[in-house]
């Protein structure tokens, strides 16, 4: 009996080796690599690989447990037994020494460089002596380093735990560019305000992988399903492939940051258009007001001109001239009416623009002081003055229509002054005659009185 138990145990150990271990409960390592694999906000594994594995698990009666990990943790967990299966694994000789691959790739992924949308990096030469972000142990980063080395482009590299950290480093300008799988980068570039560059390289098939020598039966079943699905274009595999890849962004689709820029541009353009319309309306309004104002000014000037030219009294407009101490020293003629031209015997062309001293060849300080006082204070004055240059007496009214300007309306009162002087002369003669008459009457009275006295004396 003891020998029977030993034989049974030996046979069980022989047939229950690593290649035939139970796979009914499978721990699948999943790291963020959209759209191939990721954990959504609800904590559920999503993407092409989880979808395919769930369908295979239904047909194989497997119980799947998806374990969220980073890429480096997945490689380590596969060796320590913390996980049974890894997804999205690219082939390399070094990895083939410690893990087994499925023979049928799930899909093919290109590597691509993602950069700031400022156009500074357009080709490999633009990366000379600059820092590039890659994911730790990612085949795309390794392939990019090999390509840069072959092209003679010297770059420095910073490795990050996951691809999101790579894109974040580019956004924050800790690195000049970041290497990610193309599908992942195109899906998330807009979230980080990045743009895909034209640098694409090394298309790599991605496989499922297990620890070397373990769970080979698991890989063979996955291969069997993939091979059968790939022969039928309407199979579950192609349905999921189209679902997870057809809706992703490519270099021909506008990224989110560009949508935001376009929307901002359109909004700004509409606002500017509104301002332009309002501005045009305001311009039309101001133009109408200006036209009306000019029309009013023309009519006002015409009325002024008609009024001035129809005046009988001479009138002239002047501007006062002051010295450095703001003391009036002379004045210049700005405009005159026909009556003024007639008075001085000169035309307006001979008068306007000249100083009073040039026109009359005299410098009467009293005239300048009076006119300067009117022009500088704005207070009108009414006075009479004799002009030696014109040999006339004038009744003058001076007022200021504008600062440092004054207008004078003159009335020739020479005849009136002469009449007053003649009247004064006649009054003086009459007064003198009246004085003589009074003196004669006084003398006659005295003689009469003296004669009376004299007659009395003679009578005695």
Tab-separated table of C-alpha atoms in Angstrom:
chain	number	residue	atom	x	y	z
A	1	UNK	CA	0.000	0.000	0.000
A	2	UNK	CA	2.807	2.410	0.864
A	3	UNK	CA	4.451	1.717	-2.503
A	4	UNK	CA	1.106	2.430	-4.215
A	5	UNK	CA	0.820	5.839	-2.566
A	6	UNK	CA	4.389	6.718	-3.511
A	7	UNK	CA	3.766	5.716	-7.138
A	8	UNK	CA	0.535	7.767	-7.250
A	9	UNK	CA	2.247	10.814	-5.829
A	10	UNK	CA	5.126	10.475	-8.302
A	11	UNK	CA	2.756	10.222	-11.267
A	12	UNK	CA	0.807	13.256	-10.023
A	13	UNK	CA	4.000	15.294	-9.715
A	14	UNK	CA	5.132	14.115	-13.168
A	15	UNK	CA	1.937	15.069	-14.968
A	16	UNK	CA	1.306	18.194	-12.924
A	17	UNK	CA	4.521	19.930	-13.945
A	18	UNK	CA	4.851	23.618	-14.802
A	19	UNK	CA	3.672	23.209	-18.392
A	20	UNK	CA	0.348	21.703	-17.278
A	21	UNK	CA	-0.493	23.708	-14.162
A	22	UNK	CA	-4.125	24.626	-13.640
A	23	UNK	CA	-4.994	27.897	-15.383
A	24	UNK	CA	-8.642	28.111	-14.357
A	25	UNK	CA	-7.787	31.187	-12.271
A	26	UNK	CA	-5.479	33.540	-14.152
A	27	UNK	CA	-3.930	36.758	-12.896
A	28	UNK	CA	-3.370	39.131	-15.824
A	29	UNK	CA	-0.980	42.039	-15.428
A	30	UNK	CA	-2.331	45.175	-17.089
A	31	UNK	CA	-0.527	48.507	-17.395
A	32	UNK	CA	-1.817	51.773	-18.965
A	33	UNK	CA	-1.296	51.533	-22.719
A	34	UNK	CA	-4.463	52.834	-24.342
A	35	UNK	CA	-6.205	51.617	-26.416
A	36	UNK	CA	-4.652	48.197	-25.949
A	37	UNK	CA	-5.039	48.032	-22.162
A	38	UNK	CA	-5.956	50.359	-19.303
A	39	UNK	CA	-8.057	50.665	-16.140
A	40	UNK	CA	-11.061	52.989	-16.465
A	41	UNK	CA	-12.412	55.374	-13.804
A	42	UNK	CA	-14.578	52.586	-12.383
A	43	UNK	CA	-11.581	50.288	-11.852
A	44	UNK	CA	-12.482	47.949	-14.748
A	45	UNK	CA	-9.891	46.680	-17.196
A	46	UNK	CA	-10.599	48.010	-20.685
A	47	UNK	CA	-8.963	47.915	-24.095
A	48	UNK	CA	-8.325	45.456	-26.919
A	49	UNK	CA	-6.431	42.877	-24.822
A	50	UNK	CA	-8.911	42.670	-21.902
A	51	UNK	CA	-11.795	42.362	-24.411
A	52	UNK	CA	-10.118	39.509	-26.301
A	53	UNK	CA	-9.091	37.713	-23.093
A	54	UNK	CA	-12.612	37.940	-21.640
A	55	UNK	CA	-14.036	36.333	-24.792
A	56	UNK	CA	-11.390	33.591	-24.712
A	57	UNK	CA	-11.976	33.071	-20.966
A	58	UNK	CA	-15.699	32.477	-21.588
A	59	UNK	CA	-14.907	29.770	-24.105
A	60	UNK	CA	-12.111	28.233	-22.034
A	61	UNK	CA	-13.842	28.505	-18.656
A	62	UNK	CA	-11.083	30.696	-17.226
A	63	UNK	CA	-11.498	33.053	-14.270
A	64	UNK	CA	-9.546	36.247	-15.016
A	65	UNK	CA	-8.224	38.671	-12.452
A	66	UNK	CA	-6.731	41.870	-13.890
A	67	UNK	CA	-3.911	43.262	-11.776
A	68	UNK	CA	-3.088	46.986	-12.324
A	69	UNK	CA	0.687	47.408	-12.540
A	70	UNK	CA	3.351	49.537	-14.135
A	71	UNK	CA	5.373	48.151	-17.023
A	72	UNK	CA	8.417	47.436	-14.880
A	73	UNK	CA	6.264	45.878	-12.131
A	74	UNK	CA	4.712	43.580	-14.726
A	75	UNK	CA	8.038	42.238	-15.888
A	76	UNK	CA	9.092	41.639	-12.291
A	77	UNK	CA	5.711	40.214	-11.225
A	78	UNK	CA	5.830	37.699	-14.059
A	79	UNK	CA	9.066	36.297	-12.690
A	80	UNK	CA	7.968	36.283	-9.038
A	81	UNK	CA	4.645	34.579	-9.823
A	82	UNK	CA	2.483	37.496	-8.731
A	83	UNK	CA	0.907	37.420	-12.180
A	84	UNK	CA	0.408	34.624	-14.718
A	85	UNK	CA	0.045	36.517	-17.960
A	86	UNK	CA	1.282	39.846	-19.378
A	87	UNK	CA	-0.300	41.674	-22.307
A	88	UNK	CA	1.197	44.072	-24.869
A	89	UNK	CA	4.676	42.551	-24.775
A	90	UNK	CA	7.063	43.211	-27.672
A	91	UNK	CA	9.708	40.631	-28.492
A	92	UNK	CA	13.378	40.991	-27.622
A	93	UNK	CA	16.143	38.418	-27.194
A	94	UNK	CA	16.744	39.454	-23.596
A	95	UNK	CA	13.090	39.016	-22.675
A	96	UNK	CA	12.880	35.703	-24.542
A	97	UNK	CA	15.405	34.278	-22.065
A	98	UNK	CA	12.993	34.762	-19.128
A	99	UNK	CA	9.537	34.559	-20.724
A	100	UNK	CA	7.543	32.676	-23.347
A	101	UNK	CA	5.579	34.509	-26.064
A	102	UNK	CA	2.392	33.714	-27.890
A	103	UNK	CA	3.155	32.873	-31.502
A	104	UNK	CA	0.319	35.012	-32.800
A	105	UNK	CA	0.657	38.795	-32.262
A	106	UNK	CA	-2.409	40.681	-31.130
A	107	UNK	CA	-1.525	43.719	-33.264
A	108	UNK	CA	1.388	45.815	-34.495
A	109	UNK	CA	2.364	49.114	-32.874
A	110	UNK	CA	4.632	51.886	-34.134
A	111	UNK	CA	6.735	54.056	-31.910
A	112	UNK	CA	6.288	57.826	-32.249
A	113	UNK	CA	7.803	60.980	-30.818
A	114	UNK	CA	5.463	63.568	-29.229
A	115	UNK	CA	6.516	67.199	-28.796
A	116	UNK	CA	5.355	70.700	-27.891
A	117	UNK	CA	3.197	72.255	-30.671
A	118	UNK	CA	5.672	75.109	-31.215
A	119	UNK	CA	7.322	73.566	-34.277
A	120	UNK	CA	10.849	73.564	-32.811
A	121	UNK	CA	11.293	69.809	-33.263
A	122	UNK	CA	10.458	68.520	-36.726
A	123	UNK	CA	13.218	65.988	-37.463
A	124	UNK	CA	15.813	63.893	-35.658
A	125	UNK	CA	18.540	66.527	-36.085
A	126	UNK	CA	16.484	68.907	-33.926
A	127	UNK	CA	17.031	66.553	-30.965
A	128	UNK	CA	20.808	66.953	-30.967
A	129	UNK	CA	22.057	67.403	-27.370
A	130	UNK	CA	18.488	67.485	-26.009
A	131	UNK	CA	16.731	65.316	-23.447
A	132	UNK	CA	14.087	62.742	-24.432
A	133	UNK	CA	11.601	61.020	-22.116
A	134	UNK	CA	11.025	57.261	-22.417
A	135	UNK	CA	9.213	54.646	-20.332
A	136	UNK	CA	11.398	52.357	-18.229
A	137	UNK	CA	12.256	49.156	-20.178
A	138	UNK	CA	9.810	50.064	-22.987
A	139	UNK	CA	10.784	48.581	-26.356
A	140	UNK	CA	9.808	51.817	-28.126
A	141	UNK	CA	12.297	53.762	-26.041
A	142	UNK	CA	14.968	51.148	-26.688
A	143	UNK	CA	14.278	51.231	-30.443
A	144	UNK	CA	14.395	55.032	-30.454
A	145	UNK	CA	17.807	55.017	-28.733
A	146	UNK	CA	19.132	52.586	-31.316
A	147	UNK	CA	17.782	54.707	-34.164
A	148	UNK	CA	19.287	57.917	-32.730
A	149	UNK	CA	22.640	56.178	-32.302
A	150	UNK	CA	22.630	54.971	-35.921
A	151	UNK	CA	21.787	58.471	-37.159
A	152	UNK	CA	24.528	60.058	-35.034
A	153	UNK	CA	22.089	62.105	-32.972
A	154	UNK	CA	23.342	62.450	-29.404
A	155	UNK	CA	20.487	62.646	-26.894
A	156	UNK	CA	20.189	62.229	-23.149
A	157	UNK	CA	17.295	60.194	-21.750
A	158	UNK	CA	15.069	60.191	-18.682
A	159	UNK	CA	13.096	57.028	-17.908
A	160	UNK	CA	9.648	57.254	-16.294
A	161	UNK	CA	7.481	54.530	-14.710
A	162	UNK	CA	4.630	54.869	-17.222
A	163	UNK	CA	3.695	56.580	-20.477
A	164	UNK	CA	1.506	59.236	-18.859
A	165	UNK	CA	4.537	60.452	-16.915
A	166	UNK	CA	6.451	60.689	-20.204
A	167	UNK	CA	3.793	62.961	-21.763
A	168	UNK	CA	3.529	65.014	-18.573
A	169	UNK	CA	7.305	65.571	-18.623
A	170	UNK	CA	7.079	66.892	-22.191
A	171	UNK	CA	4.198	69.197	-21.261
A	172	UNK	CA	6.153	70.569	-18.298
A	173	UNK	CA	9.263	70.948	-20.540
A	174	UNK	CA	11.382	68.707	-18.340
A	175	UNK	CA	12.243	66.914	-21.568
A	176	UNK	CA	12.174	68.178	-25.153
A	177	UNK	CA	10.188	65.197	-26.488
A	178	UNK	CA	8.646	61.898	-25.356
A	179	UNK	CA	8.562	58.420	-26.921
A	180	UNK	CA	5.335	56.392	-26.675
A	181	UNK	CA	3.502	53.776	-28.718
A	182	UNK	CA	1.713	55.634	-31.515
A	183	UNK	CA	-1.846	54.683	-30.538
A	184	UNK	CA	-1.354	55.677	-26.917
A	185	UNK	CA	0.278	58.983	-27.831
A	186	UNK	CA	-2.370	59.931	-30.380
A	187	UNK	CA	-5.098	59.116	-27.868
A	188	UNK	CA	-3.659	61.325	-25.114
A	189	UNK	CA	-1.578	64.026	-26.829
A	190	UNK	CA	-4.460	66.499	-26.716
A	191	UNK	CA	-4.865	66.082	-22.951
A	192	UNK	CA	-1.280	67.246	-22.487
A	193	UNK	CA	-1.407	69.948	-25.183
A	194	UNK	CA	1.172	68.064	-27.243
A	195	UNK	CA	1.460	67.321	-30.941
A	196	UNK	CA	2.606	64.177	-32.762
A	197	UNK	CA	5.870	64.667	-34.619
A	198	UNK	CA	6.699	63.222	-38.008
A	199	UNK	CA	9.230	60.911	-36.346
A	200	UNK	CA	7.724	57.394	-36.421
A	201	UNK	CA	9.846	54.262	-36.179
A	202	UNK	CA	10.169	50.512	-35.622
A	203	UNK	CA	6.751	48.891	-35.972
A	204	UNK	CA	6.650	46.150	-33.336
A	205	UNK	CA	4.201	43.231	-32.984
A	206	UNK	CA	2.789	42.910	-29.477
A	207	UNK	CA	2.224	39.504	-27.890
A	208	UNK	CA	0.977	37.836	-24.732
A	209	UNK	CA	3.712	36.456	-22.491
A	210	UNK	CA	4.185	34.154	-19.490
A	211	UNK	CA	7.118	33.192	-17.327
A	212	UNK	CA	9.629	30.968	-19.083
A	213	UNK	CA	8.485	27.360	-18.961
A	214	UNK	CA	5.163	28.084	-17.241
A	215	UNK	CA	1.575	28.330	-18.519
A	216	UNK	CA	2.494	27.296	-22.074
A	217	UNK	CA	-0.964	25.735	-22.399
A	218	UNK	CA	-2.432	29.212	-21.718
A	219	UNK	CA	-0.461	30.748	-24.595
A	220	UNK	CA	-1.358	27.907	-26.983
A	221	UNK	CA	-5.099	28.416	-26.368
A	222	UNK	CA	-4.763	32.163	-26.948
A	223	UNK	CA	-2.888	31.484	-30.207
A	224	UNK	CA	-5.590	29.039	-31.334
A	225	UNK	CA	-8.356	31.592	-30.883
A	226	UNK	CA	-6.366	34.426	-32.523
A	227	UNK	CA	-5.490	32.259	-35.540
A	228	UNK	CA	-9.105	31.226	-36.046
A	229	UNK	CA	-10.411	34.789	-35.618
A	230	UNK	CA	-7.897	36.277	-38.060
A	231	UNK	CA	-9.189	34.064	-40.877
A	232	UNK	CA	-12.607	35.715	-40.640
A	233	UNK	CA	-12.855	39.463	-41.286
A	234	UNK	CA	-16.178	39.584	-39.406
A	235	UNK	CA	-14.849	37.790	-36.339
A	236	UNK	CA	-14.858	39.037	-32.774
A	237	UNK	CA	-11.150	39.928	-33.076
A	238	UNK	CA	-11.651	42.367	-35.972
A	239	UNK	CA	-14.766	43.797	-34.360
A	240	UNK	CA	-12.771	44.640	-31.227
A	241	UNK	CA	-9.760	45.820	-33.222
A	242	UNK	CA	-11.931	48.275	-35.140
A	243	UNK	CA	-13.729	49.365	-31.976
A	244	UNK	CA	-10.558	50.174	-30.055
A	245	UNK	CA	-8.456	51.640	-32.881
A	246	UNK	CA	-10.757	53.191	-35.477
A	247	UNK	CA	-11.972	55.974	-33.180
A	248	UNK	CA	-8.516	57.065	-32.064
A	249	UNK	CA	-6.865	60.245	-33.156
A	250	UNK	CA	-4.311	60.259	-35.964
A	251	UNK	CA	-2.056	62.935	-37.307
A	252	UNK	CA	-4.862	63.955	-39.684
A	253	UNK	CA	-7.416	64.550	-36.911
A	254	UNK	CA	-7.410	67.796	-35.044
A	255	UNK	CA	-6.186	67.309	-31.421
A	256	UNK	CA	-8.022	68.775	-28.439
A	257	UNK	CA	-5.572	71.610	-27.985
A	258	UNK	CA	-6.077	72.634	-31.603
A	259	UNK	CA	-9.872	72.409	-31.218
A	260	UNK	CA	-9.575	74.691	-28.201
A	261	UNK	CA	-7.350	77.056	-30.175
A	262	UNK	CA	-9.776	77.075	-33.119
A	263	UNK	CA	-12.770	77.693	-30.839
A	264	UNK	CA	-10.883	80.492	-29.083
A	265	UNK	CA	-9.899	81.950	-32.451
A	266	UNK	CA	-13.485	81.823	-33.739
A	267	UNK	CA	-14.802	83.367	-30.502
A	268	UNK	CA	-12.167	86.087	-30.676
A	269	UNK	CA	-12.962	86.674	-34.344
A	270	UNK	CA	-16.674	86.997	-33.557
A	271	UNK	CA	-15.938	89.426	-30.739
A	272	UNK	CA	-13.650	91.427	-32.999
A	273	UNK	CA	-16.311	91.344	-35.728
A	274	UNK	CA	-18.818	92.707	-33.231
A	275	UNK	CA	-16.412	95.466	-32.249
A	276	UNK	CA	-15.745	96.232	-35.919
A	277	UNK	CA	-19.475	96.493	-36.626
A	278	UNK	CA	-19.968	98.746	-33.603
A	279	UNK	CA	-16.922	100.727	-34.646
A	280	UNK	CA	-18.287	101.163	-38.163
A	281	UNK	CA	-21.666	102.247	-36.773
A	282	UNK	CA	-19.908	104.720	-34.497
A	283	UNK	CA	-17.771	105.946	-37.419
A	284	UNK	CA	-20.896	106.496	-39.532
A	285	UNK	CA	-22.527	108.339	-36.638
A	286	UNK	CA	-19.458	110.488	-36.017
A	287	UNK	CA	-19.088	111.062	-39.775
A	288	UNK	CA	-22.665	112.304	-39.967
A	289	UNK	CA	-22.043	114.513	-36.953
A	290	UNK	CA	-18.823	115.793	-38.504
A	291	UNK	CA	-20.527	116.466	-41.836
A	292	UNK	CA	-23.322	118.264	-40.016
A	293	UNK	CA	-20.788	120.141	-37.927
A	294	UNK	CA	-18.833	121.129	-41.036
A	295	UNK	CA	-22.054	122.201	-42.731
A	296	UNK	CA	-22.992	124.256	-39.674
A	297	UNK	CA	-19.497	125.688	-39.584
A	298	UNK	CA	-19.664	126.616	-43.271
A	299	UNK	CA	-23.036	128.281	-42.780
A	300	UNK	CA	-21.804	129.968	-39.627
A	301	UNK	CA	-18.686	131.183	-41.407
A	302	UNK	CA	-20.839	132.414	-44.296
A	303	UNK	CA	-23.097	134.276	-41.876
A	304	UNK	CA	-20.041	135.687	-40.123
A	305	UNK	CA	-18.532	136.739	-43.427
A	306	UNK	CA	-21.806	138.309	-44.600
A	307	UNK	CA	-22.191	140.081	-41.283
A	308	UNK	CA	-18.641	141.383	-41.260
A	309	UNK	CA	-18.593	142.429	-44.889
A	310	UNK	CA	-21.973	144.147	-44.626
A	311	UNK	CA	-20.883	146.219	-41.618
A	312	UNK	CA	-20.498	149.935	-42.203
A	313	UNK	CA	-17.984	150.244	-39.405
A	314	UNK	CA	-14.461	149.063	-40.043
A	315	UNK	CA	-13.669	145.805	-38.268
A	316	UNK	CA	-10.427	143.855	-37.903
A	317	UNK	CA	-9.398	140.608	-36.152
A	318	UNK	CA	-5.929	140.468	-34.571
A	319	UNK	CA	-3.648	138.207	-32.547
A	320	UNK	CA	-1.588	139.729	-29.783
A	321	UNK	CA	2.210	139.260	-29.773
A	322	UNK	CA	3.929	139.017	-26.383
A	323	UNK	CA	7.556	138.971	-25.308
A	324	UNK	CA	9.201	136.325	-23.115
A	325	UNK	CA	7.565	137.882	-20.048
A	326	UNK	CA	4.096	137.566	-21.640
A	327	UNK	CA	3.930	141.347	-22.016
A	328	UNK	CA	2.132	142.621	-25.168
A	329	UNK	CA	4.540	144.278	-27.615
A	330	UNK	CA	2.601	144.227	-30.896
A	331	UNK	CA	-0.277	142.556	-32.739
A	332	UNK	CA	-0.790	140.958	-36.119
A	333	UNK	CA	-3.776	141.272	-38.469
A	334	UNK	CA	-5.782	138.070	-39.103
A	335	UNK	CA	-8.814	139.398	-41.008
A	336	UNK	CA	-10.429	142.709	-42.025
A	337	UNK	CA	-13.713	143.724	-43.649
A	338	UNK	CA	-14.150	145.940	-46.730
A	339	UNK	CA	-14.933	148.978	-44.563
A	340	UNK	CA	-11.546	148.597	-42.877
A	341	UNK	CA	-9.832	148.290	-46.273
A	342	UNK	CA	-11.485	151.522	-47.364
A	343	UNK	CA	-10.512	153.269	-44.134
A	344	UNK	CA	-6.783	152.491	-44.403
A	345	UNK	CA	-6.660	152.614	-48.219
A	346	UNK	CA	-5.205	149.087	-48.559
A	347	UNK	CA	-6.571	145.717	-49.661
A	348	UNK	CA	-6.972	142.719	-47.346
A	349	UNK	CA	-4.005	140.977	-49.017
A	350	UNK	CA	-1.844	143.969	-48.092
A	351	UNK	CA	-3.081	143.978	-44.494
A	352	UNK	CA	-3.576	140.355	-43.310
A	353	UNK	CA	-0.412	138.790	-41.884
A	354	UNK	CA	1.317	142.053	-41.098
A	355	UNK	CA	2.111	143.637	-37.767
A	356	UNK	CA	0.630	146.962	-36.815
A	357	UNK	CA	4.087	148.589	-36.798
A	358	UNK	CA	4.687	147.359	-40.357
A	359	UNK	CA	1.307	148.620	-41.538
A	360	UNK	CA	1.160	152.008	-39.812
A	361	UNK	CA	4.851	152.614	-39.162
A	362	UNK	CA	4.127	153.775	-35.648
A	363	UNK	CA	4.425	152.273	-32.210
A	364	UNK	CA	1.767	153.682	-29.946
A	365	UNK	CA	2.288	151.816	-26.681
A	366	UNK	CA	-1.137	152.849	-25.380
A	367	UNK	CA	-2.896	151.034	-28.255
A	368	UNK	CA	-0.864	147.840	-27.624
A	369	UNK	CA	-1.505	147.928	-23.865
A	370	UNK	CA	-5.258	148.274	-24.295
A	371	UNK	CA	-5.525	145.555	-26.940
A	372	UNK	CA	-3.189	143.258	-25.004
A	373	UNK	CA	-5.338	143.630	-21.904
A	374	UNK	CA	-8.445	142.643	-23.898
A	375	UNK	CA	-6.756	139.648	-25.596
A	376	UNK	CA	-5.195	138.229	-22.429
A	377	UNK	CA	-8.030	138.818	-19.961
A	378	UNK	CA	-11.027	138.409	-22.273
A	379	UNK	CA	-12.622	141.581	-20.904
A	380	UNK	CA	-14.072	143.906	-23.561
A	381	UNK	CA	-13.239	147.639	-23.526
A	382	UNK	CA	-14.926	150.721	-25.067
A	383	UNK	CA	-12.792	153.818	-25.567
A	384	UNK	CA	-12.008	156.737	-27.878
A	385	UNK	CA	-8.575	157.251	-29.377
A	386	UNK	CA	-6.854	159.438	-31.953
A	387	UNK	CA	-4.724	157.740	-34.627
A	388	UNK	CA	-1.738	159.727	-35.814
A	389	UNK	CA	-1.246	157.375	-38.780
A	390	UNK	CA	-4.798	157.906	-40.045
A	391	UNK	CA	-5.281	161.384	-38.596
A	392	UNK	CA	-8.682	160.343	-37.298
A	393	UNK	CA	-10.543	160.169	-34.060
A	394	UNK	CA	-12.149	156.754	-33.440
A	395	UNK	CA	-14.767	155.342	-31.123
A	396	UNK	CA	-13.489	151.785	-30.509
A	397	UNK	CA	-15.021	148.598	-29.109
A	398	UNK	CA	-12.478	145.789	-28.507
A	399	UNK	CA	-13.434	142.228	-27.461
A	400	UNK	CA	-11.759	138.806	-27.416
A	401	UNK	CA	-13.414	135.972	-29.458
A	402	UNK	CA	-10.569	133.584	-28.608
A	403	UNK	CA	-7.585	133.413	-26.276
A	404	UNK	CA	-4.818	135.817	-27.355
A	405	UNK	CA	-7.048	137.237	-30.091
A	406	UNK	CA	-9.074	140.422	-30.190
A	407	UNK	CA	-11.458	142.092	-32.617
A	408	UNK	CA	-11.905	145.836	-32.962
A	409	UNK	CA	-14.941	147.648	-34.338
A	410	UNK	CA	-14.053	151.266	-35.150
A	411	UNK	CA	-16.296	154.247	-35.747
A	412	UNK	CA	-14.763	157.397	-37.260
A	413	UNK	CA	-15.849	160.287	-35.033
A	414	UNK	CA	-13.481	162.890	-36.476
A	415	UNK	CA	-16.361	165.133	-37.678
A	416	UNK	CA	-18.080	164.850	-34.367
A	417	UNK	CA	-14.876	165.760	-32.575
A	418	UNK	CA	-14.358	168.727	-34.900
A	419	UNK	CA	-17.914	169.874	-34.282
A	420	UNK	CA	-17.380	169.508	-30.550
A	421	UNK	CA	-14.147	171.477	-30.812
A	422	UNK	CA	-15.863	174.209	-32.912
A	423	UNK	CA	-18.752	174.330	-30.480
A	424	UNK	CA	-16.278	174.639	-27.656
A	425	UNK	CA	-14.499	177.470	-29.512
A	426	UNK	CA	-17.800	179.322	-30.048
A	427	UNK	CA	-18.765	178.823	-26.455
A	428	UNK	CA	-15.432	180.237	-25.420
A	429	UNK	CA	-15.967	183.336	-27.698
A	430	UNK	CA	-19.502	183.808	-26.366
A	431	UNK	CA	-18.224	183.608	-22.839
A	432	UNK	CA	-15.532	186.174	-23.673
A	433	UNK	CA	-18.166	188.552	-25.187
A	434	UNK	CA	-20.389	188.096	-22.217
A	435	UNK	CA	-17.469	188.997	-19.996
A	436	UNK	CA	-16.782	192.196	-22.034
A	437	UNK	CA	-20.476	193.114	-21.956
A	438	UNK	CA	-20.561	192.691	-18.224
A	439	UNK	CA	-17.454	194.804	-17.919
A	440	UNK	CA	-19.075	197.612	-20.093
A	441	UNK	CA	-22.229	197.594	-18.007
A	442	UNK	CA	-20.112	197.777	-14.870
A	443	UNK	CA	-18.078	200.669	-16.297
A	444	UNK	CA	-21.274	202.544	-17.407
A	445	UNK	CA	-22.742	202.156	-13.950
A	446	UNK	CA	-19.618	203.455	-12.347
A	447	UNK	CA	-19.504	206.440	-14.735
A	448	UNK	CA	-23.162	207.224	-14.065
A	449	UNK	CA	-22.613	207.146	-10.340
A	450	UNK	CA	-19.478	209.255	-10.649
A	451	UNK	CA	-21.347	211.749	-12.840
A	452	UNK	CA	-24.059	212.145	-10.215
A	453	UNK	CA	-21.469	212.829	-7.583
A	454	UNK	CA	-19.673	215.237	-9.886
A	455	UNK	CA	-22.902	217.196	-10.641
A	456	UNK	CA	-23.542	217.613	-6.983
A	457	UNK	CA	-20.082	218.978	-6.446
A	458	UNK	CA	-20.470	221.387	-9.381
A	459	UNK	CA	-23.837	222.560	-8.006
A	460	UNK	CA	-22.268	223.692	-4.816
